[in-house]
Amino acid sequence: MKFSTKTTALENTPTSCLVLGVFEDGVMTQTTAAMDKVSQGYLGKIIASGDISGKSEQSLLLHGVPNIKARRLLLIGCGNKEKLKDSKFISLLRNTGKALEQYSIGDALLALGDLDIKNLDAEHQALLIARTFQDGLYRYRSTRSKPTPDSKLKSLDIYLSDKSQQTTVRKGLNTGAAIGRGMAMARELGNLPGNICTPSYLAEQALKLGKAHKELKVTVLSEAQMKRLGMGSLLSVSAGSVQPAKFIIMEYRGTAADTPPHVLVGKGITFDSGGISLKPGAGMDEMKFDMCGAASVLGTFSALCELKPELKPRCNIVGLVASAENMPGSSATKPGDIVTSMSGQTIEVLNTDAEGRLVLCDALTYAERFKPASVIDIATLTGACIVALGSHVSALMSNDDTLADALYQCGLKAVDPVWRLPLWDEYQKQLDSNFADIANIGGPKAGSITAACFLSRFAKKYHWAHLDIAGTAWLQGKEKGATGRPVPLLLEYLLQQQK
Ligand code: BES
Ligand code: MN
Ligand code: ZN
């Protein structure tokens, strides 16, 4: 989709569809009121007729509005003026996209710059617009035999009453479009079934990205190479599967080679059957999404590569993906087995379904070699996370308050929020084992926290944060599908790291 800005008088700007906002109780935005004047009260009459009250989710398409160049005018409900915030703005944009789609409109002019949303400047508003519309174009097609038509919407203009904002708004649009494409990539990888999206498939996608962009170097380690590194914990997860595990290393160079990088680590379980500790059958298909952490790392790197040179973060970023399929084959790891991690710590595998931490711990040890400025792992790690926080917010746990605070703020800004859970020492003893240095489960209490406690044992040498995205990475039910989260949060964080 093409995004640009328009600064000519709104009524004289040609477009297939001009989009204007109406607040609850028919309260017009400034721009809508101005267009009402131009149309000699036409809009006011329509609103007064009650066809649109301005509640969120409402929209009304008008033809033949007097004295304006636009072929059509779409009034969009913005809800309560006082309660309008960025997350509601995003749903408003989605509704706008749906309405434009419904009427097969090819280009539109958005005049929503005066909604006056708290903590949202023009640049960031533009970012959210481009991100939402770009991501909104995504359709899952790969395994359908019948073609899914493309959206007709090809171009979106943003109306600016203040010309001086043009440069920053365009910056926001460019960044937002790249983030939207990164989200779409993460969603596609998440949605692909486990028989297509295997560890080898993820590795191929990463290598492809590396070939296409010279600022990105991609290396993939085989099981033999992982064995030589001593990644016994990671390899214990793929032991029961015919699909070989892959360890993917992505290195993005944004500044001098010796500058410590920020490292992202993604859980890439391409299917989680639970292994010998087999999961119940109902809903097990959703465990194809157990690589959404990895997908968010790949999506983030694709967005980094797609950003215009002047918008790219001038910092170094490493992406690590620990990918395996968790299956109960005859050579599978069994409950009670003890494995040795790359760190040297031994692990008693009391439950083979707690496999995410087993692949991540070796990746966290591998991360040490980069002498990182920060390490963030992203994982669909625990069902307990969904019990605790539901699906609106990802869980954040960290050994560093500054990093945790930064991620919290970035989550708010990116409208991709996280909420911190305590990672206190008191929880650590739930992982005691009689036979190894540590057990891989911590009992029924505080499952998300004990999972993070497990990871913390391997993340002592740097500032580290863990994002449990079990509740936010995909939607269930009729809307079943990957969300692309937390790509927006990760990019917000990385874009802030340039010195
Ligand atoms: N991938 C799952 C976590 C999960 C479950 C995410 C459901 C989203 C929805 C993870 O590998 C897992 O199975 N965790 C176990 C841990 C337990 C055995 C300690 C869980 O949450 O039940
Ligand atoms: Mn599991
Ligand atoms: Zn899992």
XYZ file of C-alpha atoms and ligand atoms in Angstrom:
523
model
C 0.000 0.000 0.000
C 1.155 3.513 -0.793
C 1.036 6.041 2.027
C 1.413 9.771 1.487
C 0.334 13.159 2.783
C -1.959 15.862 1.358
C -1.886 19.482 2.401
C -4.239 21.118 -0.121
C -7.612 22.409 1.117
C -9.623 19.346 2.043
C -12.727 20.202 0.002
C -10.581 20.664 -3.129
C -8.582 17.448 -2.807
C -9.776 14.728 -5.153
C -10.124 11.245 -3.626
C -12.341 8.198 -3.965
C -13.273 8.573 -0.328
C -12.724 11.205 2.318
C -12.780 9.817 5.864
C -14.017 12.095 8.667
C -14.658 11.438 12.337
C -17.793 11.901 14.451
C -17.743 11.571 18.237
C -20.579 10.154 20.326
C -23.807 12.168 20.455
C -23.084 13.491 16.996
C -20.237 15.763 18.096
C -18.202 16.673 15.001
C -14.418 16.913 14.992
C -13.047 20.310 13.956
C -12.351 19.068 10.466
C -15.782 17.478 10.151
C -17.358 20.736 11.322
C -15.334 22.627 8.708
C -16.539 20.273 5.975
C -20.085 20.629 7.296
C -19.764 24.350 6.709
C -18.403 23.813 3.207
C -21.318 21.493 2.453
C -23.722 24.083 3.860
C -24.894 21.991 6.736
C -25.326 18.770 4.786
C -23.269 16.655 7.196
C -24.967 18.175 10.223
C -28.363 17.274 8.799
C -27.343 13.667 8.235
C -25.949 13.360 11.739
C -29.076 14.990 13.184
C -31.193 12.460 11.288
C -29.697 9.812 13.610
C -28.201 7.629 10.869
C -24.901 7.859 12.724
C -24.546 8.819 16.386
C -20.759 8.584 16.521
C -20.533 5.442 18.666
C -17.383 3.463 17.969
C -17.832 0.731 15.353
C -20.351 2.856 13.445
C -19.699 4.108 9.954
C -21.768 5.745 7.234
C -20.911 6.134 3.564
C -22.226 9.216 1.793
C -22.381 10.139 -1.889
C -22.866 13.516 -3.491
C -21.895 15.683 -0.542
C -22.178 19.246 -1.878
C -19.112 21.414 -2.564
C -16.415 18.823 -1.946
C -14.215 17.108 -4.525
C -14.263 13.698 -2.844
C -16.344 11.079 -4.698
C -17.557 9.624 -1.401
C -17.394 10.569 2.237
C -17.087 8.034 5.030
C -18.162 9.166 8.479
C -16.550 7.043 11.127
C -17.716 6.715 14.740
C -15.003 7.745 17.191
C -16.900 7.066 20.424
C -16.588 9.176 23.556
C -14.280 12.156 22.922
C -12.824 12.085 26.430
C -12.213 8.355 26.398
C -10.521 8.175 23.003
C -7.058 6.690 23.440
C -4.512 5.043 21.208
C -5.885 1.493 21.478
C -9.361 2.760 20.563
C -7.799 4.722 17.728
C -6.424 1.463 16.344
C -9.831 -0.233 16.444
C -11.304 2.848 14.792
C -8.706 2.486 12.023
C -9.544 -1.197 11.644
C -13.231 -0.299 11.299
C -12.332 2.302 8.705
C -10.332 -0.307 6.787
C -13.238 -2.755 6.919
C -15.699 -0.145 5.648
C -13.381 0.892 2.796
C -12.960 -2.763 1.941
C -16.702 -3.417 1.990
C -17.225 -0.759 -0.671
C -14.163 -1.827 -2.715
C -12.599 1.607 -2.426
C -9.127 1.863 -3.987
C -7.813 5.080 -2.454
C -8.841 7.172 0.504
C -7.972 10.406 2.243
C -7.911 10.229 6.037
C -8.652 13.485 7.868
C -8.410 12.333 11.483
C -5.481 14.526 12.558
C -7.556 16.524 15.047
C -8.866 13.713 17.242
C -6.611 15.018 19.973
C -5.617 11.664 21.417
C -3.687 11.744 24.667
C 0.077 11.165 24.332
C -0.131 10.738 20.582
C 1.790 13.195 18.417
C 1.345 13.510 14.658
C 4.337 11.310 13.811
C 3.281 8.467 16.051
C -0.321 8.751 14.926
C 0.899 8.364 11.344
C 2.952 5.351 12.399
C -0.107 3.679 13.903
C -2.172 4.446 10.795
C 0.343 2.936 8.382
C 1.027 -0.026 10.648
C -2.662 -0.835 11.096
C -3.564 -0.493 7.422
C -0.460 -2.369 6.211
C -1.056 -5.200 8.656
C -4.746 -5.117 7.726
C -3.874 -6.120 4.155
C -2.554 -9.462 5.311
C -4.581 -12.467 4.190
C -3.747 -16.064 4.912
C -3.572 -17.840 1.555
C -0.787 -20.407 1.601
C -2.845 -23.555 2.075
C -6.153 -22.637 0.482
C -6.842 -24.037 -2.954
C -9.246 -21.228 -3.893
C -7.795 -17.756 -4.438
C -8.413 -15.075 -1.787
C -8.781 -11.702 -3.518
C -6.441 -8.856 -2.617
C -7.807 -5.814 -0.852
C -8.745 -3.119 -3.396
C -7.304 -0.426 -1.165
C -3.974 0.540 -2.739
C -3.304 4.043 -1.536
C -3.963 6.016 1.602
C -3.394 9.758 2.002
C -3.210 11.574 5.310
C -4.565 15.097 5.378
C -2.365 17.634 7.179
C -3.657 21.069 8.027
C -0.140 22.033 9.074
C 2.402 21.710 6.255
C 5.336 21.870 8.629
C 4.406 18.393 9.924
C 4.925 16.766 6.554
C 8.449 15.444 7.129
C 7.790 13.916 10.525
C 4.446 12.472 9.445
C 6.058 10.824 6.417
C 8.702 9.401 8.723
C 5.924 7.922 10.853
C 4.170 6.504 7.808
C 7.346 4.840 6.531
C 8.206 3.336 9.886
C 4.637 2.183 10.448
C 4.425 0.495 7.041
C 7.623 -1.448 7.741
C 6.305 -2.538 11.147
C 3.017 -3.589 9.549
C 4.874 -5.750 7.042
C 6.944 -7.252 9.852
C 3.727 -8.109 11.709
C 2.289 -9.688 8.579
C 5.394 -11.850 8.227
C 5.166 -12.964 11.850
C 1.467 -13.777 11.374
C 2.098 -15.782 8.235
C 4.818 -17.893 9.887
C 2.569 -18.409 12.899
C -0.434 -19.418 10.811
C 1.400 -21.910 8.612
C 0.730 -25.479 9.762
C 3.345 -27.541 11.543
C 3.814 -29.840 8.567
C 5.036 -26.895 6.486
C 6.543 -24.567 9.066
C 9.196 -26.883 10.519
C 12.495 -25.815 12.103
C 14.117 -26.245 8.661
C 11.455 -24.006 7.108
C 12.080 -21.258 9.669
C 15.810 -21.550 8.983
C 15.218 -21.213 5.231
C 13.113 -18.087 5.759
C 15.853 -16.529 7.858
C 18.531 -17.410 5.282
C 16.351 -15.876 2.560
C 16.120 -12.659 4.545
C 19.886 -12.642 4.978
C 20.445 -13.097 1.228
C 18.140 -10.190 0.392
C 19.722 -7.644 2.759
C 23.396 -6.849 3.009
C 23.138 -5.419 6.530
C 21.989 -8.840 7.764
C 24.106 -11.953 8.237
C 22.323 -15.233 8.893
C 23.877 -18.486 10.086
C 22.055 -21.737 10.818
C 23.502 -24.384 13.113
C 22.730 -28.076 12.536
C 22.106 -30.598 15.303
C 25.724 -31.819 14.940
C 27.016 -28.283 15.468
C 24.710 -27.788 18.458
C 25.951 -31.037 19.919
C 29.530 -29.827 19.642
C 28.538 -26.644 21.483
C 27.029 -28.754 24.233
C 23.406 -27.734 23.700
C 22.137 -30.908 25.341
C 19.020 -29.240 26.680
C 17.844 -27.916 23.316
C 18.599 -31.237 21.611
C 16.608 -33.160 24.229
C 13.470 -31.486 22.871
C 13.954 -32.535 19.229
C 15.017 -36.061 20.233
C 11.527 -37.528 19.703
C 10.936 -35.905 16.317
C 12.087 -36.746 12.794
C 12.454 -33.009 12.193
C 15.967 -31.871 13.066
C 16.309 -28.877 15.405
C 17.786 -25.674 13.971
C 19.552 -22.830 15.718
C 19.272 -19.597 13.760
C 21.615 -16.653 14.274
C 20.740 -13.320 12.686
C 23.152 -10.410 12.954
C 22.020 -6.931 11.959
C 24.802 -4.365 11.667
C 23.627 -0.817 12.304
C 26.842 0.615 13.747
C 30.490 -0.186 14.519
C 31.107 -3.927 14.832
C 32.470 -3.669 18.365
C 29.330 -1.991 19.772
C 27.506 -4.429 22.109
C 24.313 -5.635 20.448
C 20.780 -5.999 21.691
C 19.819 -9.642 21.447
C 16.359 -11.061 20.754
C 15.799 -14.755 21.482
C 12.722 -16.489 20.055
C 11.098 -19.762 21.113
C 10.602 -21.681 17.895
C 8.699 -24.859 18.777
C 7.046 -25.519 15.417
C 4.683 -27.995 17.038
C 4.312 -28.746 20.730
C 2.585 -32.087 21.266
C 3.906 -32.059 24.821
C 6.237 -34.962 24.003
C 5.938 -38.029 26.256
C 4.016 -35.788 28.701
C 1.467 -35.635 25.891
C -1.037 -32.796 25.800
C -4.789 -33.527 25.726
C -6.277 -33.645 22.229
C -8.715 -30.726 22.383
C -7.222 -27.632 20.835
C -3.854 -29.250 20.288
C -3.786 -27.819 16.748
C -3.083 -24.438 18.333
C 0.332 -25.676 19.352
C 1.445 -24.949 15.787
C 1.560 -21.371 17.133
C 4.248 -22.351 19.632
C 6.849 -20.743 17.364
C 5.272 -17.266 17.528
C 8.199 -15.965 19.588
C 10.546 -17.015 16.790
C 8.148 -15.534 14.230
C 8.204 -12.207 16.070
C 12.010 -12.188 15.899
C 11.963 -12.910 12.156
C 9.226 -10.322 11.591
C 11.190 -7.746 13.561
C 14.324 -8.380 11.495
C 12.368 -8.177 8.262
C 10.993 -4.797 9.374
C 14.505 -3.608 10.301
C 15.700 -4.500 6.813
C 12.710 -2.825 5.181
C 13.133 0.508 6.947
C 14.548 3.290 4.822
C 18.279 3.781 5.526
C 17.709 7.058 7.378
C 15.107 5.431 9.631
C 17.106 2.336 10.544
C 18.308 2.020 14.127
C 22.017 2.734 14.424
C 22.708 -0.115 16.786
C 23.667 -3.746 16.422
C 20.969 -6.351 16.874
C 21.294 -10.110 17.111
C 18.375 -12.498 16.683
C 18.603 -16.051 17.978
C 15.948 -18.636 17.228
C 15.944 -21.958 19.022
C 13.736 -24.167 16.903
C 12.573 -27.737 17.397
C 9.492 -29.913 17.137
C 8.350 -31.460 20.426
C 7.163 -34.996 19.651
C 6.805 -38.289 21.562
C 8.836 -40.515 19.204
C 10.586 -43.597 20.515
C 13.826 -41.718 21.044
C 12.033 -38.908 22.856
C 13.217 -37.563 26.180
C 11.283 -39.165 29.065
C 10.138 -37.708 32.367
C 12.989 -38.171 34.813
C 15.695 -37.950 32.145
C 18.561 -35.661 33.026
C 20.204 -33.513 30.376
C 23.219 -31.226 30.448
C 22.749 -27.708 29.159
C 25.389 -25.667 27.316
C 25.985 -23.754 30.559
C 27.040 -26.995 32.242
C 24.023 -26.987 34.552
C 22.181 -30.305 34.624
C 18.394 -30.352 34.259
C 15.908 -32.972 35.436
C 13.161 -33.103 32.816
C 10.177 -33.825 35.027
C 7.702 -32.837 32.323
C 8.573 -32.948 28.623
C 5.811 -30.414 27.960
C 7.891 -27.727 29.681
C 10.085 -27.740 26.560
C 10.210 -24.030 25.767
C 12.570 -23.280 28.637
C 14.728 -26.238 27.574
C 15.411 -24.779 24.132
C 15.644 -21.191 25.385
C 18.200 -21.866 28.117
C 20.839 -22.969 25.619
C 20.077 -19.972 23.417
C 20.502 -17.689 26.450
C 23.900 -19.240 27.135
C 24.846 -18.832 23.476
C 23.895 -15.136 23.749
C 26.753 -14.562 26.227
C 29.319 -14.584 23.422
C 27.933 -11.320 22.029
C 28.589 -9.448 25.307
C 25.096 -8.021 24.821
C 23.781 -4.623 25.898
C 20.450 -6.347 26.577
C 18.796 -9.701 25.921
C 15.045 -10.130 25.444
C 13.518 -13.546 24.964
C 10.059 -13.920 23.470
C 8.140 -17.118 24.084
C 4.697 -18.711 24.173
C 5.968 -20.220 27.371
C 3.145 -21.006 29.794
C -0.577 -21.657 29.840
C -0.456 -20.103 33.318
C 0.287 -16.756 31.681
C -3.130 -16.830 30.005
C -4.752 -17.649 33.347
C -2.982 -14.719 35.012
C -3.237 -11.990 32.390
C -5.598 -13.106 29.645
C -5.052 -12.008 26.080
C -4.672 -8.236 26.209
C -1.229 -7.997 27.685
C 1.991 -10.027 27.547
C 3.860 -10.910 30.722
C 7.218 -9.302 31.390
C 9.815 -10.592 33.811
C 13.305 -9.209 34.147
C 16.484 -9.157 36.197
C 16.914 -5.450 35.497
C 14.521 -2.663 36.532
C 15.762 -0.187 33.927
C 15.191 -2.654 31.088
C 11.812 -3.666 32.502
C 10.693 -0.038 32.788
C 11.857 0.692 29.241
C 9.909 -2.266 27.859
C 6.824 -1.301 29.834
C 6.903 2.212 28.384
C 7.586 0.914 24.871
C 4.621 -1.441 25.200
C 2.329 1.476 26.034
C 3.700 3.588 23.208
C 3.442 0.780 20.650
C -0.052 -0.165 21.895
C 1.381 -3.643 22.420
C 1.418 -3.649 26.215
C 3.295 -5.794 28.722
C 2.758 -6.147 32.475
C 5.512 -7.067 34.856
C 5.331 -10.072 37.178
C 7.747 -10.482 40.090
C 10.862 -12.564 39.603
C 11.758 -12.801 43.265
C 14.254 -15.262 44.733
C 11.544 -16.799 46.909
C 10.164 -18.579 43.854
C 13.495 -20.136 42.859
C 13.343 -23.029 45.304
C 10.298 -24.439 43.533
C 12.822 -25.611 40.934
C 14.922 -27.702 43.335
C 15.705 -31.224 42.135
C 17.010 -34.232 44.070
C 18.934 -35.480 41.070
C 20.084 -32.487 39.008
C 21.057 -28.842 39.438
C 17.551 -27.763 38.527
C 14.157 -29.248 37.613
C 12.320 -28.062 34.529
C 9.003 -27.501 36.317
C 8.138 -25.652 39.509
C 4.814 -27.163 40.517
C 1.298 -25.806 40.165
C 1.840 -22.380 41.757
C 2.984 -19.310 39.782
C 3.766 -21.275 36.626
C 4.763 -18.263 34.541
C 7.096 -16.978 37.232
C 8.820 -20.302 37.870
C 9.311 -20.699 34.107
C 11.034 -17.312 34.105
C 13.013 -18.337 37.214
C 14.280 -21.304 35.245
C 15.439 -19.019 32.426
C 17.008 -16.561 34.867
C 19.544 -19.238 35.875
C 20.966 -18.965 32.361
C 20.775 -15.190 32.033
C 22.977 -14.043 34.883
C 25.659 -12.382 32.806
C 23.639 -9.604 31.212
C 20.545 -7.408 31.456
C 17.704 -9.699 30.501
C 13.958 -9.587 30.060
C 11.533 -12.366 29.286
C 8.244 -11.828 27.445
C 5.633 -14.567 27.862
C 3.330 -14.091 24.877
C 1.204 -17.226 25.407
C -1.962 -15.113 25.644
C -1.214 -12.471 23.035
C 0.497 -14.246 20.117
C -2.653 -15.639 18.591
C -6.443 -15.367 18.744
C -8.758 -18.316 19.328
C -12.218 -19.200 18.042
C -13.673 -17.776 14.854
C -10.830 -15.285 14.584
C -8.201 -17.984 15.094
C -4.875 -16.739 13.808
C -1.547 -15.204 14.766
C -1.590 -11.537 15.816
C 1.940 -10.437 14.937
C 2.556 -9.369 18.535
C 4.959 -8.337 19.975
C 6.635 -7.097 16.767
C 5.425 -3.505 17.429
C 6.850 -3.514 20.950
C 10.209 -4.952 19.866
C 10.622 -2.371 17.113
C 9.656 0.476 19.420
C 12.337 -0.710 21.827
C 15.027 -1.194 19.188
C 14.317 2.132 17.480
C 14.853 3.836 20.832
C 18.249 2.239 21.346
C 20.207 4.310 18.866
C 22.683 6.522 20.580
N 3.632 -23.978 24.637
C 3.176 -24.310 25.929
C 2.509 -23.145 26.658
C 1.156 -22.747 26.121
C 0.047 -23.517 26.396
C 1.008 -21.589 25.417
C -1.192 -23.132 25.924
C -0.235 -21.199 24.967
C -1.331 -21.975 25.205
C 4.339 -24.780 26.803
O 5.320 -25.476 26.137
C 3.771 -25.696 27.819
O 3.284 -26.731 27.452
N 3.834 -25.293 29.088
C 3.303 -26.077 30.140
C 4.273 -25.987 31.281
C 3.974 -26.947 32.403
C 4.178 -28.374 31.925
C 4.862 -26.639 33.560
C 1.952 -25.493 30.529
O 1.790 -24.263 30.506
O 1.048 -26.276 30.793
Mn 4.897 -27.540 26.041
Zn 5.529 -25.072 24.173
